[in-house]
Coordinates of C-alpha atoms in Angstrom, one line a residue:
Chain A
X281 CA -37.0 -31.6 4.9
X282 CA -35.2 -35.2 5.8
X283 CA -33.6 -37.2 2.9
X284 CA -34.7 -40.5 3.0
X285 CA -31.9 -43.1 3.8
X286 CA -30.3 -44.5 0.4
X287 CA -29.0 -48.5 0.5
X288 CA -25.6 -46.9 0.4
X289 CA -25.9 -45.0 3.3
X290 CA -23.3 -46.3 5.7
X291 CA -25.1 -47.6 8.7
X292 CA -25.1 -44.9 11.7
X293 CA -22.6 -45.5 14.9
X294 CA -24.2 -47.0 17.5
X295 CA -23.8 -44.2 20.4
X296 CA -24.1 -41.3 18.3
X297 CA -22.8 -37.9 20.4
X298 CA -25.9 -36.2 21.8
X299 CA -26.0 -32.7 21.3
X300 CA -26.0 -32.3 25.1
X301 CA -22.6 -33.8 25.5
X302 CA -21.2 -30.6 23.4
X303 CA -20.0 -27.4 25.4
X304 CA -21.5 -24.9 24.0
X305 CA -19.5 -22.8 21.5
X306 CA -18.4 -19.0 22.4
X307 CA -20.1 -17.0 20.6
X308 CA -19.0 -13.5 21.1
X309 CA -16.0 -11.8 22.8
X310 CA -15.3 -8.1 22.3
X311 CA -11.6 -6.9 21.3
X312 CA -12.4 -3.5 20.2
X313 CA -9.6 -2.0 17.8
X314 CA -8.4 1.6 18.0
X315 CA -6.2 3.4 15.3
X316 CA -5.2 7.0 15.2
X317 CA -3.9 8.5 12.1
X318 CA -2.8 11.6 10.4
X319 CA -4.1 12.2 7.1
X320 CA -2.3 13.9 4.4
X321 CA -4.0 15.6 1.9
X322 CA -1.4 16.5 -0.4
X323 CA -0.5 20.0 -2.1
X324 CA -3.9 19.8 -4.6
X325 CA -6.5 19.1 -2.1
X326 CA -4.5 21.5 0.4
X327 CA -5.0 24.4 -2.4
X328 CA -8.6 24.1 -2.4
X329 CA -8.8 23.5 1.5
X330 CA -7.4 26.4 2.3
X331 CA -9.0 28.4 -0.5
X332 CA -12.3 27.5 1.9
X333 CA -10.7 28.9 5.1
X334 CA -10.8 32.6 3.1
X335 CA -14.7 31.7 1.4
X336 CA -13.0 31.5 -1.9
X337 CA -13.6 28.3 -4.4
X338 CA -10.4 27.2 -5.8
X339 CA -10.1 25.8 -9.1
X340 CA -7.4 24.3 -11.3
X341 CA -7.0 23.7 -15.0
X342 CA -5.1 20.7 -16.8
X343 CA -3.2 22.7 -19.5
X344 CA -3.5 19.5 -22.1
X345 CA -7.3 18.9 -22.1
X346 CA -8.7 22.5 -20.2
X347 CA -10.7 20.0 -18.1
X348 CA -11.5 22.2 -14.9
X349 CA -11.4 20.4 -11.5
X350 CA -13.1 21.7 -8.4
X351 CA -11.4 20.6 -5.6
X352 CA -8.5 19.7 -7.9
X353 CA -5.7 17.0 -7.2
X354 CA -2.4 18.2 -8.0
X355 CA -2.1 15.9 -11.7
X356 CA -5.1 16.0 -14.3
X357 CA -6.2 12.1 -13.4
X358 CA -6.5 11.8 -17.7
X359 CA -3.6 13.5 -19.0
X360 CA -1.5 13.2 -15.7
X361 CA -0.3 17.0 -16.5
X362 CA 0.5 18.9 -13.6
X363 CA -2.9 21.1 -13.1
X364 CA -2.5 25.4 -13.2
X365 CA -2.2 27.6 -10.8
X366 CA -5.6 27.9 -8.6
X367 CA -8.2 30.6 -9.9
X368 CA -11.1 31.2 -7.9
X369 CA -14.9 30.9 -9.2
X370 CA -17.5 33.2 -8.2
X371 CA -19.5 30.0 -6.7
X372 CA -22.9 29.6 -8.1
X373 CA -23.7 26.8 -9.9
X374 CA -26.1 23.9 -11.1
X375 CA -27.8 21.3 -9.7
X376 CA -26.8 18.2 -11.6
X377 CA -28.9 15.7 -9.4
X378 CA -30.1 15.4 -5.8
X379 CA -31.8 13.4 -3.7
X380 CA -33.9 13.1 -0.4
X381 CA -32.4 11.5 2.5
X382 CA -35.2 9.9 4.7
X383 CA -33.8 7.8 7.1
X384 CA -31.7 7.7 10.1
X385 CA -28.5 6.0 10.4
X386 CA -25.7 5.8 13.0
X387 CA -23.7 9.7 12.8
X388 CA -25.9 11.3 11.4
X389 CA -25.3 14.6 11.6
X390 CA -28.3 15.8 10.5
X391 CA -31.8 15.4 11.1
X392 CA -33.7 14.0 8.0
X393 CA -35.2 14.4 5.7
X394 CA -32.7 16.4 4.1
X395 CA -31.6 17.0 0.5
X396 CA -28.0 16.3 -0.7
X397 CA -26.9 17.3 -4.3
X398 CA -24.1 17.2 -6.9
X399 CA -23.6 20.6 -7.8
X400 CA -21.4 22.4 -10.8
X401 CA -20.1 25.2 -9.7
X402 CA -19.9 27.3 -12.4
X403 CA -16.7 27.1 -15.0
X404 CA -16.3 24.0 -13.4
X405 CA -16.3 20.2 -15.1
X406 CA -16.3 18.4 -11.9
X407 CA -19.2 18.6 -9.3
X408 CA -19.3 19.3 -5.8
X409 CA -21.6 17.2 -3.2
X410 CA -23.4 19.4 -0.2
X411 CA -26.6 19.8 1.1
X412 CA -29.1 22.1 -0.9
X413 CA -31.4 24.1 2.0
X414 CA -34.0 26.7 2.3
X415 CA -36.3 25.4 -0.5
X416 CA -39.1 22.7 -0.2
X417 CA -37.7 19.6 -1.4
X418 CA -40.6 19.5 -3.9
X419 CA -39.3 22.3 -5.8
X420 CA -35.5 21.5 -6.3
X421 CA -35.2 20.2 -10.0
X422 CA -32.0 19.4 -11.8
X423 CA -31.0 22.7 -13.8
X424 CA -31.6 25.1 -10.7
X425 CA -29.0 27.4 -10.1
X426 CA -27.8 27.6 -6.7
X427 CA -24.9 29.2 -4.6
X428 CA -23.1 28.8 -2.0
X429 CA -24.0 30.1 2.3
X430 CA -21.0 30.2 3.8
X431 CA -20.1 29.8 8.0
X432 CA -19.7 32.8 10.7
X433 CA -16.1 34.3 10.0
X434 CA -15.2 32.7 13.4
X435 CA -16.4 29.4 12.0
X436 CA -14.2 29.2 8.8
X437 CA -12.0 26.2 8.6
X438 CA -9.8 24.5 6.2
X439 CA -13.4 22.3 5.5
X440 CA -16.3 21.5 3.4
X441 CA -17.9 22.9 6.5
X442 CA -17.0 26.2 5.7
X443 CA -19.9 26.3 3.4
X444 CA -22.9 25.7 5.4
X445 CA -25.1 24.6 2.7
X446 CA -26.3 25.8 -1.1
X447 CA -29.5 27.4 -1.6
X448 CA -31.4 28.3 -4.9
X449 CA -30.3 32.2 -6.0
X450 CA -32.9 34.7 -5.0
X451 CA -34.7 35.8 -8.4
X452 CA -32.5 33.3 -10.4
X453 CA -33.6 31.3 -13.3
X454 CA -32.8 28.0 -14.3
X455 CA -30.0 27.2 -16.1
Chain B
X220 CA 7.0 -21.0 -19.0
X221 CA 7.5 -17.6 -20.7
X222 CA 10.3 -15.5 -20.6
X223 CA 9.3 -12.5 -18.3
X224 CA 12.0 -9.8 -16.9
X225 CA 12.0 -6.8 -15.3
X226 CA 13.1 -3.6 -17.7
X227 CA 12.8 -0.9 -15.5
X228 CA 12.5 0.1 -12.0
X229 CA 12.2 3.2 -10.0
X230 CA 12.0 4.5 -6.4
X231 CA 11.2 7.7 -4.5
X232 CA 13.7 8.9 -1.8
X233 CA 13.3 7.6 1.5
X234 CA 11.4 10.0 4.1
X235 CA 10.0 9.0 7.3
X236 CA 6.9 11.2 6.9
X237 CA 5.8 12.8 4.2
X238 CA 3.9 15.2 5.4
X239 CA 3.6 17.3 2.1
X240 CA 1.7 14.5 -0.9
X241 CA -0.8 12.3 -1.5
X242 CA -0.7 8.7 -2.5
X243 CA -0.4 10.5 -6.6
X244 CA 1.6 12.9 -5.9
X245 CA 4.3 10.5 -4.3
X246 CA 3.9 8.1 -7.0
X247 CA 3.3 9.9 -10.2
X248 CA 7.1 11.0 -10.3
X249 CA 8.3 7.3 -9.8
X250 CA 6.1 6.4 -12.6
X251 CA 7.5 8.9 -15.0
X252 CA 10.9 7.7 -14.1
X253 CA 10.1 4.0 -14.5
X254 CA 7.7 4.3 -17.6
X255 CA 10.5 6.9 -18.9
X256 CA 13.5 4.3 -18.2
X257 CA 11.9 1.6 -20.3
X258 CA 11.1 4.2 -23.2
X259 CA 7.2 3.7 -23.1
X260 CA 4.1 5.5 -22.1
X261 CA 0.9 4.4 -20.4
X262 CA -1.1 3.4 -23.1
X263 CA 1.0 0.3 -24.0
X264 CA 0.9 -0.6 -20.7
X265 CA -1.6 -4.1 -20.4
X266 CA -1.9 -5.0 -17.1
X267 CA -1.1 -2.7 -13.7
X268 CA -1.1 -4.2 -10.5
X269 CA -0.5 -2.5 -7.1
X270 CA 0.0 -3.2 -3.6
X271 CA -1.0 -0.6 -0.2
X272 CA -2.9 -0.9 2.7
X273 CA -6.4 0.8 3.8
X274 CA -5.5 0.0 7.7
X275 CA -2.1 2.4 6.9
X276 CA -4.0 5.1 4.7
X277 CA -6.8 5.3 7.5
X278 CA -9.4 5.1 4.8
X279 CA -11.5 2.7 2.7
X280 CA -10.3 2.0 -0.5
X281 CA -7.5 4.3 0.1
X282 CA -5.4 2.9 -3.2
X283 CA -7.7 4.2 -5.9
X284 CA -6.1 7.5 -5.0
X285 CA -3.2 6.3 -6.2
X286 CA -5.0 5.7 -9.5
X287 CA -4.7 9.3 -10.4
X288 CA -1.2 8.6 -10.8
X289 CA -2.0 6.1 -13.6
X290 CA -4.8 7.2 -15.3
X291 CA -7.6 5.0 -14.9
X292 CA -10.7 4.8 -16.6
X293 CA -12.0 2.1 -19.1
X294 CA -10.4 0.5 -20.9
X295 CA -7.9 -0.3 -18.0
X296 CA -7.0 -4.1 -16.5
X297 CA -6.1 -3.3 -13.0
X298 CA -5.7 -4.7 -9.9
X299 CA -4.5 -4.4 -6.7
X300 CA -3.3 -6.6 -3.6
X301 CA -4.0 -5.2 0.5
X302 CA -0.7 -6.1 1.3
X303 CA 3.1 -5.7 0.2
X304 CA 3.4 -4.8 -3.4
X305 CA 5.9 -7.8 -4.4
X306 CA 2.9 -9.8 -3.9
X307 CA 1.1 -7.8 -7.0
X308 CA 4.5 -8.3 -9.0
X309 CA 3.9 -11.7 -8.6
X310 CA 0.4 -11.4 -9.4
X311 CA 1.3 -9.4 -12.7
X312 CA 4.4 -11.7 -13.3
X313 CA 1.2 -14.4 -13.2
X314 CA -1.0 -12.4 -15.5
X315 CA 2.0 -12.6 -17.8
X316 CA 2.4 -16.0 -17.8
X317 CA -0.6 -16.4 -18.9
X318 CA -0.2 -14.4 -22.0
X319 CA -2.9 -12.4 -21.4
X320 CA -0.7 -9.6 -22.6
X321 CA 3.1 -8.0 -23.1
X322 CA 3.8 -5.3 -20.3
X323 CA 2.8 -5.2 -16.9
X324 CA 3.2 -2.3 -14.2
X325 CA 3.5 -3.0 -11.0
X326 CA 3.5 0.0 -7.9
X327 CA 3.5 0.1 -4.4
X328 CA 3.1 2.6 -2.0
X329 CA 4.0 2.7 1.1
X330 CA 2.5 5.1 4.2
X331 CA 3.9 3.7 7.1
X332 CA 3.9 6.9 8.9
X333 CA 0.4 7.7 8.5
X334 CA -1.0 5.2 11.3
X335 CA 0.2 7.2 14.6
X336 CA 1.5 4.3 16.1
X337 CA 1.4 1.4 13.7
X338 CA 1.2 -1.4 16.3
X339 CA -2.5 -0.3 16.0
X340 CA -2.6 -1.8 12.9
X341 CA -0.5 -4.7 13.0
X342 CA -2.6 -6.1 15.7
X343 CA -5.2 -6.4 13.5
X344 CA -3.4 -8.9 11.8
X345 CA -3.1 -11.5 13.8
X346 CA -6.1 -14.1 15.0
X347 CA -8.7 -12.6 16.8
X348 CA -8.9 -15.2 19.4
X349 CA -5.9 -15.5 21.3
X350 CA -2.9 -13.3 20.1
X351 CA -5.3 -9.5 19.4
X352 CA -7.1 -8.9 22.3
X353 CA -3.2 -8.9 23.9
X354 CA -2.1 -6.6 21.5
X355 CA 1.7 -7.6 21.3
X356 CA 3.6 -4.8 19.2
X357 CA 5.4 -6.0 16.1
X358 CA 8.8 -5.7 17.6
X359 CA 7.6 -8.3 21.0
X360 CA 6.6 -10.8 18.2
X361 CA 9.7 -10.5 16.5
X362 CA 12.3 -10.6 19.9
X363 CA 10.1 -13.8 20.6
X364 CA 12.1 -15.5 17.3
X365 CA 15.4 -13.5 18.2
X366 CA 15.0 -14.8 21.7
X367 CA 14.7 -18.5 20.2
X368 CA 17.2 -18.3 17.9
X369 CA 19.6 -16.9 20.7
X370 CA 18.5 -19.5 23.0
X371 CA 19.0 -22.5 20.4
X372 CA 22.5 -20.7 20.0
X373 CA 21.5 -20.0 16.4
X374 CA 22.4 -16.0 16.8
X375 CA 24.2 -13.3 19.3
X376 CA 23.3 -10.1 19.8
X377 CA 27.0 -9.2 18.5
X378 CA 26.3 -10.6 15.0
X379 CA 22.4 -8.6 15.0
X380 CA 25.1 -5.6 15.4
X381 CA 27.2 -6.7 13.0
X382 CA 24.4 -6.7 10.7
X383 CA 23.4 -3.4 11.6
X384 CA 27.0 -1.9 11.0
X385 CA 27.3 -2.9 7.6
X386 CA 23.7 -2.2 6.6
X387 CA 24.3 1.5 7.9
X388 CA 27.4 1.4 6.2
X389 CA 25.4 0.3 3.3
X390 CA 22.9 3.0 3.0
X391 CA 25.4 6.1 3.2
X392 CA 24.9 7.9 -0.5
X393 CA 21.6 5.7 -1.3
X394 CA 18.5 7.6 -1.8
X395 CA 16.4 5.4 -0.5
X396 CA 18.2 4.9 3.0
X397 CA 16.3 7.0 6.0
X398 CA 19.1 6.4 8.1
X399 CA 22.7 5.6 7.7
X400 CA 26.4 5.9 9.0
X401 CA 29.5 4.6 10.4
X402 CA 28.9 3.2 13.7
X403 CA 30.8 0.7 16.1
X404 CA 29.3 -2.9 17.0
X405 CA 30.1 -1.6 20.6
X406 CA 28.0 1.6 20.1
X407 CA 25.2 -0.2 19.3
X408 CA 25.6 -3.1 22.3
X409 CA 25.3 0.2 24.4
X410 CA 21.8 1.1 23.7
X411 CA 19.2 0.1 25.5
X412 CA 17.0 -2.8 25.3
X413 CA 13.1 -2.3 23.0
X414 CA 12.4 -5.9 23.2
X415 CA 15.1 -7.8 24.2
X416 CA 17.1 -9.1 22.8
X417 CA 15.8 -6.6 20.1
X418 CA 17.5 -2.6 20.1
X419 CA 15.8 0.2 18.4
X420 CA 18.8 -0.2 15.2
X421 CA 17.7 -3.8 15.1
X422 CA 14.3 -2.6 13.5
X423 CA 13.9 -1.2 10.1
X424 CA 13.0 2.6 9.9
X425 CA 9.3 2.7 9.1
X426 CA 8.5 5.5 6.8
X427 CA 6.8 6.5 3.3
X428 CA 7.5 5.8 -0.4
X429 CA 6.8 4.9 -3.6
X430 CA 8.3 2.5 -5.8
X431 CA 7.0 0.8 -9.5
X432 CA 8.5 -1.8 -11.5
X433 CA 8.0 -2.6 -15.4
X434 CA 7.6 -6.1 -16.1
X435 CA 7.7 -7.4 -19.8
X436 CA 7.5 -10.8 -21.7
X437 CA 9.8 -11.9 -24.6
X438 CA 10.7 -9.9 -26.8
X439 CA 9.5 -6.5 -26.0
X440 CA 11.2 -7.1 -22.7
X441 CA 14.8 -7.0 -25.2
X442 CA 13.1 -4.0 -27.3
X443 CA 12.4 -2.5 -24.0
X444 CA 16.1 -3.3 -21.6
X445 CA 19.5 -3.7 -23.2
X446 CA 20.0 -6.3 -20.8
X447 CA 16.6 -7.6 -18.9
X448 CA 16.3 -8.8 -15.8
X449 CA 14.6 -12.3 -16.1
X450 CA 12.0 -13.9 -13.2
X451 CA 13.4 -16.9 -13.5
X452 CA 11.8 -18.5 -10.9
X453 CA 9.4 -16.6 -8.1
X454 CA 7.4 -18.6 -5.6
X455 CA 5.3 -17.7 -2.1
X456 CA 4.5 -19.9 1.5
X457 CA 2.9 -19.5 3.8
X458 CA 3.1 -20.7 7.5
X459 CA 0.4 -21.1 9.9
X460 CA -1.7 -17.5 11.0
X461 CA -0.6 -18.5 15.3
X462 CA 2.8 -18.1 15.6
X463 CA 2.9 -20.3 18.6
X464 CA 2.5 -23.0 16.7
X465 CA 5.8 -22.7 14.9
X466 CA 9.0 -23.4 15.9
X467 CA 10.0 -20.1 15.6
X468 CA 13.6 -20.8 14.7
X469 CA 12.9 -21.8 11.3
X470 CA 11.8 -20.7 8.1
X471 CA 10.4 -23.8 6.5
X472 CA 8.1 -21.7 4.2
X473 CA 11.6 -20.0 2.4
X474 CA 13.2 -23.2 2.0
X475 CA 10.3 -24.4 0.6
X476 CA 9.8 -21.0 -1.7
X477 CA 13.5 -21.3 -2.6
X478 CA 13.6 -24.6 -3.8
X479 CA 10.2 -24.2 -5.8
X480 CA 11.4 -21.1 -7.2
X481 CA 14.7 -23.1 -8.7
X482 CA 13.1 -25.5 -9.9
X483 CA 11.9 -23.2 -12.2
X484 CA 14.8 -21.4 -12.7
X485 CA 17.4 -23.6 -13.4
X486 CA 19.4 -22.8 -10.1
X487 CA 19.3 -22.2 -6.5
X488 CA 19.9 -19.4 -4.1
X489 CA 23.1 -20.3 -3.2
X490 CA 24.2 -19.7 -6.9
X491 CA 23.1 -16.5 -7.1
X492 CA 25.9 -13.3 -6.1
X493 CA 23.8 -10.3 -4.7
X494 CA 20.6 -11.3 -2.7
X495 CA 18.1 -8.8 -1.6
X496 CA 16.1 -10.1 1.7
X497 CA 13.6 -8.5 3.2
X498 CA 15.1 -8.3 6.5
X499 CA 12.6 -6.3 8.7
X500 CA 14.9 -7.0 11.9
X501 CA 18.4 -7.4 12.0
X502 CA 18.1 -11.0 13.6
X503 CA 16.3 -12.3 10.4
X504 CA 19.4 -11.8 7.9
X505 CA 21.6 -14.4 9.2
X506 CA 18.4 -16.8 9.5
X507 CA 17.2 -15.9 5.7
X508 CA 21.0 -16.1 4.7
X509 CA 22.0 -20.0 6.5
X510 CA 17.9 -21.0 5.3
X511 CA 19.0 -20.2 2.0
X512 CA 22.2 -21.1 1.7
X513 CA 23.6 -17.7 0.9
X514 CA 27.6 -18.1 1.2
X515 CA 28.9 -16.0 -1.2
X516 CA 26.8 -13.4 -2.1
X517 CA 26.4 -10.2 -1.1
X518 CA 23.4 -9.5 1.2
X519 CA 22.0 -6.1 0.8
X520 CA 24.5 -3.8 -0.5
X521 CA 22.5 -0.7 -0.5
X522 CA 21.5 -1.2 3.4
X523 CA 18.2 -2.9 2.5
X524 CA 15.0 -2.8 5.1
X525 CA 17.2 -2.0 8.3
X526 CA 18.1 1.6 6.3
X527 CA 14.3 2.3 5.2
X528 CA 10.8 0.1 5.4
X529 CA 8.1 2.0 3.4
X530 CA 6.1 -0.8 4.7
X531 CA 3.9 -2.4 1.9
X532 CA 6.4 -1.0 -0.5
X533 CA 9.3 -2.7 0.9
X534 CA 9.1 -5.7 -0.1
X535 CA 8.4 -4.7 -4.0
X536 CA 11.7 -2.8 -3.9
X537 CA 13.9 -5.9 -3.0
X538 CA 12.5 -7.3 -6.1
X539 CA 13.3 -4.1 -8.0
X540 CA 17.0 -3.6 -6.6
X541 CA 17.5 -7.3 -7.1
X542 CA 16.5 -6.5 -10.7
X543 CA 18.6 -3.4 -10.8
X544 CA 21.5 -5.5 -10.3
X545 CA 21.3 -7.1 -13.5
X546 CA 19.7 -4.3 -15.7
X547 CA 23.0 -2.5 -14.8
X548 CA 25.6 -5.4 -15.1
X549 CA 26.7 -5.7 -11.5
X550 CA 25.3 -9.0 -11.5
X551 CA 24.1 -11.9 -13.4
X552 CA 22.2 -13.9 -11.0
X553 CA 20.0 -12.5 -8.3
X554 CA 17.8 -13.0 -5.7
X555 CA 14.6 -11.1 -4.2
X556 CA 13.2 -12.3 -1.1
X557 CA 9.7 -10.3 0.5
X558 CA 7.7 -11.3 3.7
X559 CA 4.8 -10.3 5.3
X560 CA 3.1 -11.2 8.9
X561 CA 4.3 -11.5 12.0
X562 CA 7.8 -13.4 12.4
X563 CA 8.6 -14.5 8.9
X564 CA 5.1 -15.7 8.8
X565 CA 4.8 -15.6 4.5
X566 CA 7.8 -15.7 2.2
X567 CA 8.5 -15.3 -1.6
X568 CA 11.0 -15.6 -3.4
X569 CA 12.1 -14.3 -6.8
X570 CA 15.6 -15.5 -8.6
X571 CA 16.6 -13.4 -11.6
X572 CA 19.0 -13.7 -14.1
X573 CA 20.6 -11.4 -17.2
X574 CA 21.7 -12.7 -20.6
X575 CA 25.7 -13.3 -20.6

C-alpha cells in the first residue's frame, strides 16, 4: 500500500538512483567456527557420575533442610550447606510427568516417537529425566512406578548412558 | 549522586586449570569470605550481579550454575553481564544509584582454561566480515599495537621487560599470582619471539578463578567497613569493533573514561597513589600509565594481569584490589581500570577514595 504524497513532501530528486545502478549486496559467506573444550564437572556431579560407572544411584543429603538431591551438586542450592556423603538408592521410582516426542529434529539420536519422562527415584526430592521404554505410550500415566535397565557391563560409563532407559516394574502397582 | 563503596572483597587462589570444581564450587568459598568480611548473609543482599562467559564454559547459559553458589530462587533481583565482571560492578554500582536498594553483590568467574585453545573463542569476537574468517589469535592483535607503539617510538622491548620484572617481582607471596619470581630484563630479552615484538612473559597467564565484591550505599556501607572504599567516579568507552580503523597507538576511550570518571569524583587519575590497570600485555602498562597520567603511583603492586588473567574475572579484581587498598589503609585514593576486546578496544574506569 502507497501513501499518497502530502503538500509537505519535499519534491523528489530529479535522477533518482535506479535500482539497477546498485551492486548487488553479499548475501552470505561461510566462516564456520570451531571450539574445543574440556568440561569440568566438579566433585558433586563427579560423585554421582561415577556412582553410574558401578550401576549404583548416588544420592546426597543437605544436613540443614534433608532435601535429597539425585545427581547432587556439591552445596544444597537453598541452604548452600555442603551436601552428605553419597548413599545409594535402590533405583525405582515415579513417573512425575512425560511426554511423547513426535518429530524429527537434527541429532536425534533416537527414532521417534519416543517417550521421555521426569522420574523420582525413590527417597529422592529431585527428579531424573530419561526415556521410559517397553510399554505402549498409551498406558504410561503419571504415578507409575518404574526402574531403571541398565547397559552391558562392557558398556558402563561415567554417563546417563549407563542406564539404558526406565521401564514400568513387572507386577508393580502405582504409586 | 549517592555515596556507594566497596566493603568487602574476596578472591580465590590463582590456578591455571582447575580441573577439580564447578563454577559453585569455585565460587561458593569466595562468597563466604566476602559475605563473611562485611558481617552479612545472603538474605540482606538486594541486588547480585555477575559476569562469565558461555563461549569459555562451552555451554549455554553456563552462569546459572554459578547460581548454586548464591541461592537463587524468587524472590531474587539478579543479573548478569556475558563479558568481564567489572562490567556487572558497574552495572550493580548503577542499580545503586538508583536507590533501588542498599547492598549489591557482585561475582565473576573466570574459566579461561576450559576452551582448549582460547583463540577459538576470541575470534568470535571480532566482525564477521573482515577480521574472523582470518582468525588472528589474541596475542597477533595485540603485537599489532606493540608494533605501533614501538615504531612511533612510544615503547621498547626493554621497558615491556621491565614491566614484566617488576610485576613477577610483584606477585611472589600473592595468592592470586599463577606465576612469579626474580628474573633479569636480559633473561627475558632472550626468549623467543610469540608475536613480535610480543614474548610469551609479555602475556598474562590465562587461568581460572573466582572473585566477588560487596558493594553498599551510605550508611550501611559505614555499618558494614570501618573504612569504605568509595566509587567515586566509574565510567566505560568504547572504540570502534575494526581495529584497523584505529590508530592503534592510542587510547582515546581511557582518556575519555578517566576524565568522565573525575568529573564525578572530584579528582583525576594522576592524583590517585596505587592504580590497578588491567594490563593484559606488558606493552599496554606504560600506554595506560602516560594516557592517564599516572606519575606517581604505584602500578600494580601485587603483579596484576601479567601474574594471573582469570579472564572475565580479571578485570572485576582490579576493581576489588583497587578497593582493598583503601579498606586496609594503604591508600586513600585509588584507581581501577578493566578492558575488554581486542587491543584496548573498551575501557572503564573506577576512582575510589577512603574517608581521612
Amino acid at each position: 500500500m502507497s501513501t499518497p504524497p502530502t503538500p509537505s513532501t519535499p519534491p523528489t530528486p530529479s535522477t533518482p538512483p535506479t535500482p539497477s545502478a546498485l551492486p548487488s549486496p553479499v548475501e552470505s559467506f561461510t566462516s564456520p567456527h570451531k571450539v574445543d573444550y574440556t568440561f569440568v564437572a566438579g566433585t558433586g556431579r563427579s560423585a554421582f557420575l561415577r556412582g553410574l560407572q558401578e550401576r549404583r544411584l548416588l544420592a546426597r543429603r543437605c544436613p540443614t533442610c534433608e532435601r535429597v538431591y539425585l545427581p547432587a551438586p556439591e552445596f544444597c542450592s537453598r541452604c548452600l550447606a555442603e551436601l552428605s556423603e553419597p548413599f545409594e538408592l535402590a533405583g525405582t521410582g515415579v513417573v512425575k510427568t512425560f511426554c511423547v516426542v513426535n518429530f524429527p529434529f537434527p541429532g536425534q539420536m533416537i527414532d521417534p516417537p519416543y517417550l521421555v519422562a521426569y522420574i523420582q527415584v525413590d527417597g529422592a526430592d529431585t527428579t531424573l529425566m530419561h526415556l521410559v521404554r517397553d510399554v505402549e505410550p498409551a498406558d504410561v500415566h503419571i504415578g507409575l512406578r518404574v526402574e531403571p535397565v541398565w547397559c552391558a557391563e562392557e558398556d558402563l560409563d561415567t554417563s546417563m548412558n549407563s542406564i539404558r532407559y526406565y521401564r514400568p516394574v513387572a507386577g508393580g502397582s502405582d504409586a | 549522586m549517592r555515596d556507594i563503596a566497596v566493603v568487602a572483597f574476596a578472591q580465590s587462589p590463582g590456578t591455571s586449570a582447575d580441573r577439580r570444581d564447578d563454577m559453585a564450587e569455585i565460587l561458593l568459598p569466595v562468597m563466604r569470605e566476602a559475605l563473611g568480611s562485611a558481617g552479612i548473609d545472603r538474605t540482606e543482599v538486594d541486588f547480585w550481579a555477575s559476569g562469565s562467559h558461555d563461549f569459555h564454559e562451552g555451554r549455554t547459559f553456563a552462569y546459572i550454575e554459578s547460581l548454586d553458589a548464591v541461592g537463587a530462587w524468587p524472590p531474587i533481583s539478579e543479573s548478569h553481564v556475558e563479558m568481564d565482571a567489572a562490567w556487572a560492578a558497574y552495572e550493580a554500582w548503577s542499580w545503586l544509584q538508583l536507590g533501588e536498594g542498599e547492598i549489591a553483590v557482585v561475582y565473576g568467574v573466570g574459566r579461561g582454561s576450559l576452551a582448549t585453545d582460547l583463540d577459538q573463542v576470541t575470534t568470535t569476537q571480532l566482525d564477521p566480515y573482515f577480521l574472523a574468517p582470518l582468525r588472528p589469535h589474541q596475542d597477533a592483535l595485540a603485537a599489532l599495537q606493540a608494533q605501533a607503539l614501538v615504531a612511533a617510538g612510544m615503547l621498547d622491548e626493554k621497558q615491556m621487560a621491565e614491566v614484566v620484572v617488576r610485576a613477577r617481582a610483584a606477585g611472589m607471596g600473592e595468592p592470586g599470582a599463577q606465576v612469579s619470581g626474580e628474573v633479569t630484563v636480559d633473561e627475558l630479552l632472550a626468549a623467543p619471539y610469540l608475536a613480535s615484538p610480543l614474548r610469551e612473559h609479555d602475556r598474562g597467564p590465562i587461568g581460572d578463578a573466582a572473585a566477588v565484591l560487596v558493594l553498599a550505599a551510605g550508611d550501611t556501607a559505614r555499618r558494614l567497613a570501618g573504612r569504605p572504599a568509595w566509587v567515586r567516579g566509574a565510567d566505560h568507552r568504547m572504540d570502534t569493533h575494526y581495529p584497523g580503523t584505529r590508530d592503534l597507538t592510542r587510547v582515546d576511550t581511557v582518556t575519555l573514561a578517566a576524565a568522565k570518571a573525575a568529573d564525578q569524583a572530584g579528582f583525576a587519575a594522576r592524583e590517585v597513589q596505587i592504580a590497578e590497570l588491567h594490563t593484559e600485555y606488558s606493552y599496554q602498562e606504560p600506554l595506560l600509565t602516560n594516557a592517564l597520567e599516572l606519575s606517581g603511583a604505584t602500578v600494580n603492586p601485587g603483579g596484576g594481569p601479567l601474574v594471573a588473567r582469570p579472564t572475565t574475572a580479571t578485570g572485576l579484581i582490579r576493581i576489588g584490589a583497587a578497593a582493598q587498598h583503601i579498606l586496609s589503609g594503604r591508600a586513600d585514593r585509588t584507581l581501577a581500570h578493566a578492558t575488554s576486546g581486542p587491543a584496548l578496544q573498551q575501557n572503564m574506569i573506577c576512582l575510589l577514595e577512603g574517608d581521612r
